Amino acid sequence: MAENTEHLALWGGRFTSGPSPELARLSKSTQFDWRLADDDIAGSRAHARALGRAGLLTPDELQRMEAALDELQRRVDSGAFAPIEDDEDEATALERGLIAIAGNELGGKLRAGRSRNDQIACLIRMWLRRHSRIIAGQLLALASALIEQSEKAGRTVMPGRTHMQHAQPVLLAHQLMAHVWPLLRDVQRLVDWDKRIDASPYGSGALAGNTLGLEPVAVAHELGFTNVTNNSIDGTASRDLVAEFAFVAAMTGVDISRLSEEIIIWNTQEFAFVKLDDAYSTGSSIMPQKKNPDIAELARGKSGRLIGDLTGLLATLKGLPTAYARDLQEDKEAVFDQVDTLEVLLPAFTGMVATMQFDHDRLEAEAPTGFALATDIAEWLVKNGVPFRHAHELSGACVKLAEGRGQELWDLTDEDFIDVFKDFLPADLAPQVREVLSTEGSVTARNGRGGTSPARVREQIASAKSLIETLRAFAKSTSDGSAYKSPESLR
Ligand code: ARG
């Protein structure tokens, strides 16, 4: 298969000279937009049929055009056809490839009624819709790995922290599940975003629509869209939906970074709450004893880059006139980078989460320390008729007493409790506060919906699992040809 490497430009009729080499280098985008080639060819196929229906291609021409596009796809797949130095963008390269197969006469007819402006706006939507499903599937796998760890954690209690200080004991499962919900919301964001981006700009032309009687609805359906954009200027010039995707990707990065930070701290010698599997840790080139949590650190680091992609894109969009401007070419690298980053990061991260091992004894031992049961004392006092304002102070007095002696709350004697509570409780009642000085009692008592009691945690695990099942329908759906319809439950 001889590749046609003859120069081809999509414009130039009104120019006396070709582009300067400096401009050509600046203008070129094939190095990153070639990955839209498959979507471009799918768009060309749908467009050819629209031209056929409008009588602008004879049935015979249409048949030859479709055969030529099939051949072009084969050459792209095999690598026999690829962009050359001179190709300005993927659209230019593919037109050169089509003409090499179909000839100038037929190949030159496909461009009628479309512009690279509506094409590129459509292609980025198609590409993102496909990858949103891959990322959704990966996020659900991560959420499932966290749920499995939560189930394995059973009733193990750990120190819950606010301001990084010991606060109240919580179930390890509760802490882990706190990372599941944001990830599931990230998937829900993609499902919701998909409803808005489910509209094809094809047929918008350069900005104003087309004069050739092309019907955009059929093209949209062929490309997996339910709708057509309502305004051809908006269709070609808006990138808010690309930015919205970029936000979800950045938010996903932030959510994973928060979990990373926790894992990194838990994995230190001082905490020693969790051990990472060898297959998901790295070593040091100089210190033989080191085992480092690089996956978590890379996730934390890459979240910065995911945020950067979003902010860069927003800055590009700000202040653009409202119809196509070349600035819009800058939309692609940002989201390509995000997708590449997440699609490599998420499987590694999930492997690390699925294989990490918690030290249950250590978590249990640390859970009640640092006066983490002080709130339980205050709430026990409230149940015994002491106004919370005073209860808070009395519990604080117990902490002060124990801290002064270098003790924990449960080391205080009956006499200590009798003395501290003397203005509010009879002497025979005061020592009974010991009943709540256990982590088991503390977590079991927090049994309101969403609380850390074992029963409530079992309940939230069940809810999360059923939400995952619902969301899987999105991850498994295709965005090309059979548009995903979100079930009522996700609306
Ligand atoms: N490569 C361009 C982009 O990605 C395609 C549209 C070019 N349109 C134009 N009128 N120069 O946005």
Tab-separated table of N, CA, C and O in Angstrom, residues 28 83 86 141 152 161 202 212 233 235 281 297 357 384 388 390 398 442 455 472:
chain	number	residue	atom	x	y	z
A	28	LYS	N	0.236	23.223	13.758
A	28	LYS	CA	0.064	21.782	13.674
A	28	LYS	C	-0.472	21.171	14.973
A	28	LYS	O	-0.026	21.498	16.065
A	83	PRO	N	-0.419	10.518	9.857
A	83	PRO	CA	-0.156	11.911	9.473
A	83	PRO	C	1.290	12.091	9.041
A	83	PRO	O	2.175	11.389	9.533
A	86	ASP	N	3.532	17.586	7.008
A	86	ASP	CA	2.792	18.720	6.455
A	86	ASP	C	1.330	18.803	6.881
A	86	ASP	O	0.680	19.813	6.643
A	141	ALA	N	-14.606	0.195	40.202
A	141	ALA	CA	-13.722	-0.874	40.681
A	141	ALA	C	-13.001	-0.423	41.957
A	141	ALA	O	-12.847	-1.195	42.907
A	152	LYS	N	-14.003	-6.448	55.245
A	152	LYS	CA	-12.942	-7.179	55.944
A	152	LYS	C	-12.668	-6.544	57.309
A	152	LYS	O	-12.291	-7.230	58.258
A	161	ARG	N	-10.309	11.235	63.694
A	161	ARG	CA	-9.591	12.485	63.969
A	161	ARG	C	-10.307	13.665	63.338
A	161	ARG	O	-10.829	13.551	62.234
A	202	TYR	N	-22.675	18.421	14.698
A	202	TYR	CA	-22.497	18.176	13.256
A	202	TYR	C	-23.622	18.845	12.481
A	202	TYR	O	-24.794	18.670	12.819
A	212	LEU	N	-27.047	23.245	2.477
A	212	LEU	CA	-27.195	22.127	1.548
A	212	LEU	C	-28.338	21.184	1.900
A	212	LEU	O	-28.476	20.118	1.308
A	233	ILE	N	-23.942	28.306	16.564
A	233	ILE	CA	-22.809	29.084	17.106
A	233	ILE	C	-22.358	28.448	18.423
A	233	ILE	O	-21.175	28.173	18.634
A	235	GLY	N	-22.950	25.435	19.310
A	235	GLY	CA	-22.451	24.082	19.011
A	235	GLY	C	-20.981	24.063	18.645
A	235	GLY	O	-20.235	23.163	19.032
A	281	SER	N	4.329	-1.368	46.131
A	281	SER	CA	5.229	-0.438	46.824
A	281	SER	C	6.533	-0.393	46.043
A	281	SER	O	6.818	-1.277	45.250
A	297	GLU	N	1.602	8.498	46.503
A	297	GLU	CA	2.263	9.790	46.276
A	297	GLU	C	2.065	10.277	44.845
A	297	GLU	O	1.851	11.466	44.599
A	357	GLN	N	-3.008	-4.104	53.971
A	357	GLN	CA	-3.411	-4.882	55.149
A	357	GLN	C	-3.361	-4.031	56.403
A	357	GLN	O	-2.321	-3.452	56.727
A	384	ASN	N	-28.143	11.783	81.935
A	384	ASN	CA	-28.474	11.770	83.367
A	384	ASN	C	-28.922	13.145	83.863
A	384	ASN	O	-28.809	13.460	85.048
A	388	PHE	N	-25.963	20.264	78.739
A	388	PHE	CA	-24.736	19.973	77.986
A	388	PHE	C	-23.600	20.943	78.302
A	388	PHE	O	-22.437	20.552	78.393
A	390	HIS	N	-22.783	22.295	81.055
A	390	HIS	CA	-22.059	21.835	82.245
A	390	HIS	C	-21.387	20.497	81.975
A	390	HIS	O	-20.269	20.259	82.419
A	398	CYS	N	-12.481	16.086	83.759
A	398	CYS	CA	-11.938	14.716	83.829
A	398	CYS	C	-10.670	14.611	82.975
A	398	CYS	O	-9.671	14.020	83.379
A	442	SER	N	-18.936	3.116	72.666
A	442	SER	CA	-18.958	4.445	72.042
A	442	SER	C	-19.462	4.379	70.598
A	442	SER	O	-20.336	5.142	70.198
A	455	ALA	N	-24.252	-1.442	62.908
A	455	ALA	CA	-25.486	-1.667	62.145
A	455	ALA	C	-25.631	-0.628	61.035
A	455	ALA	O	-26.000	-0.935	59.896
A	472	ARG	N	-23.124	0.885	37.237
A	472	ARG	CA	-22.427	0.014	36.275
A	472	ARG	C	-23.079	0.064	34.893
A	472	ARG	O	-22.417	-0.108	33.879
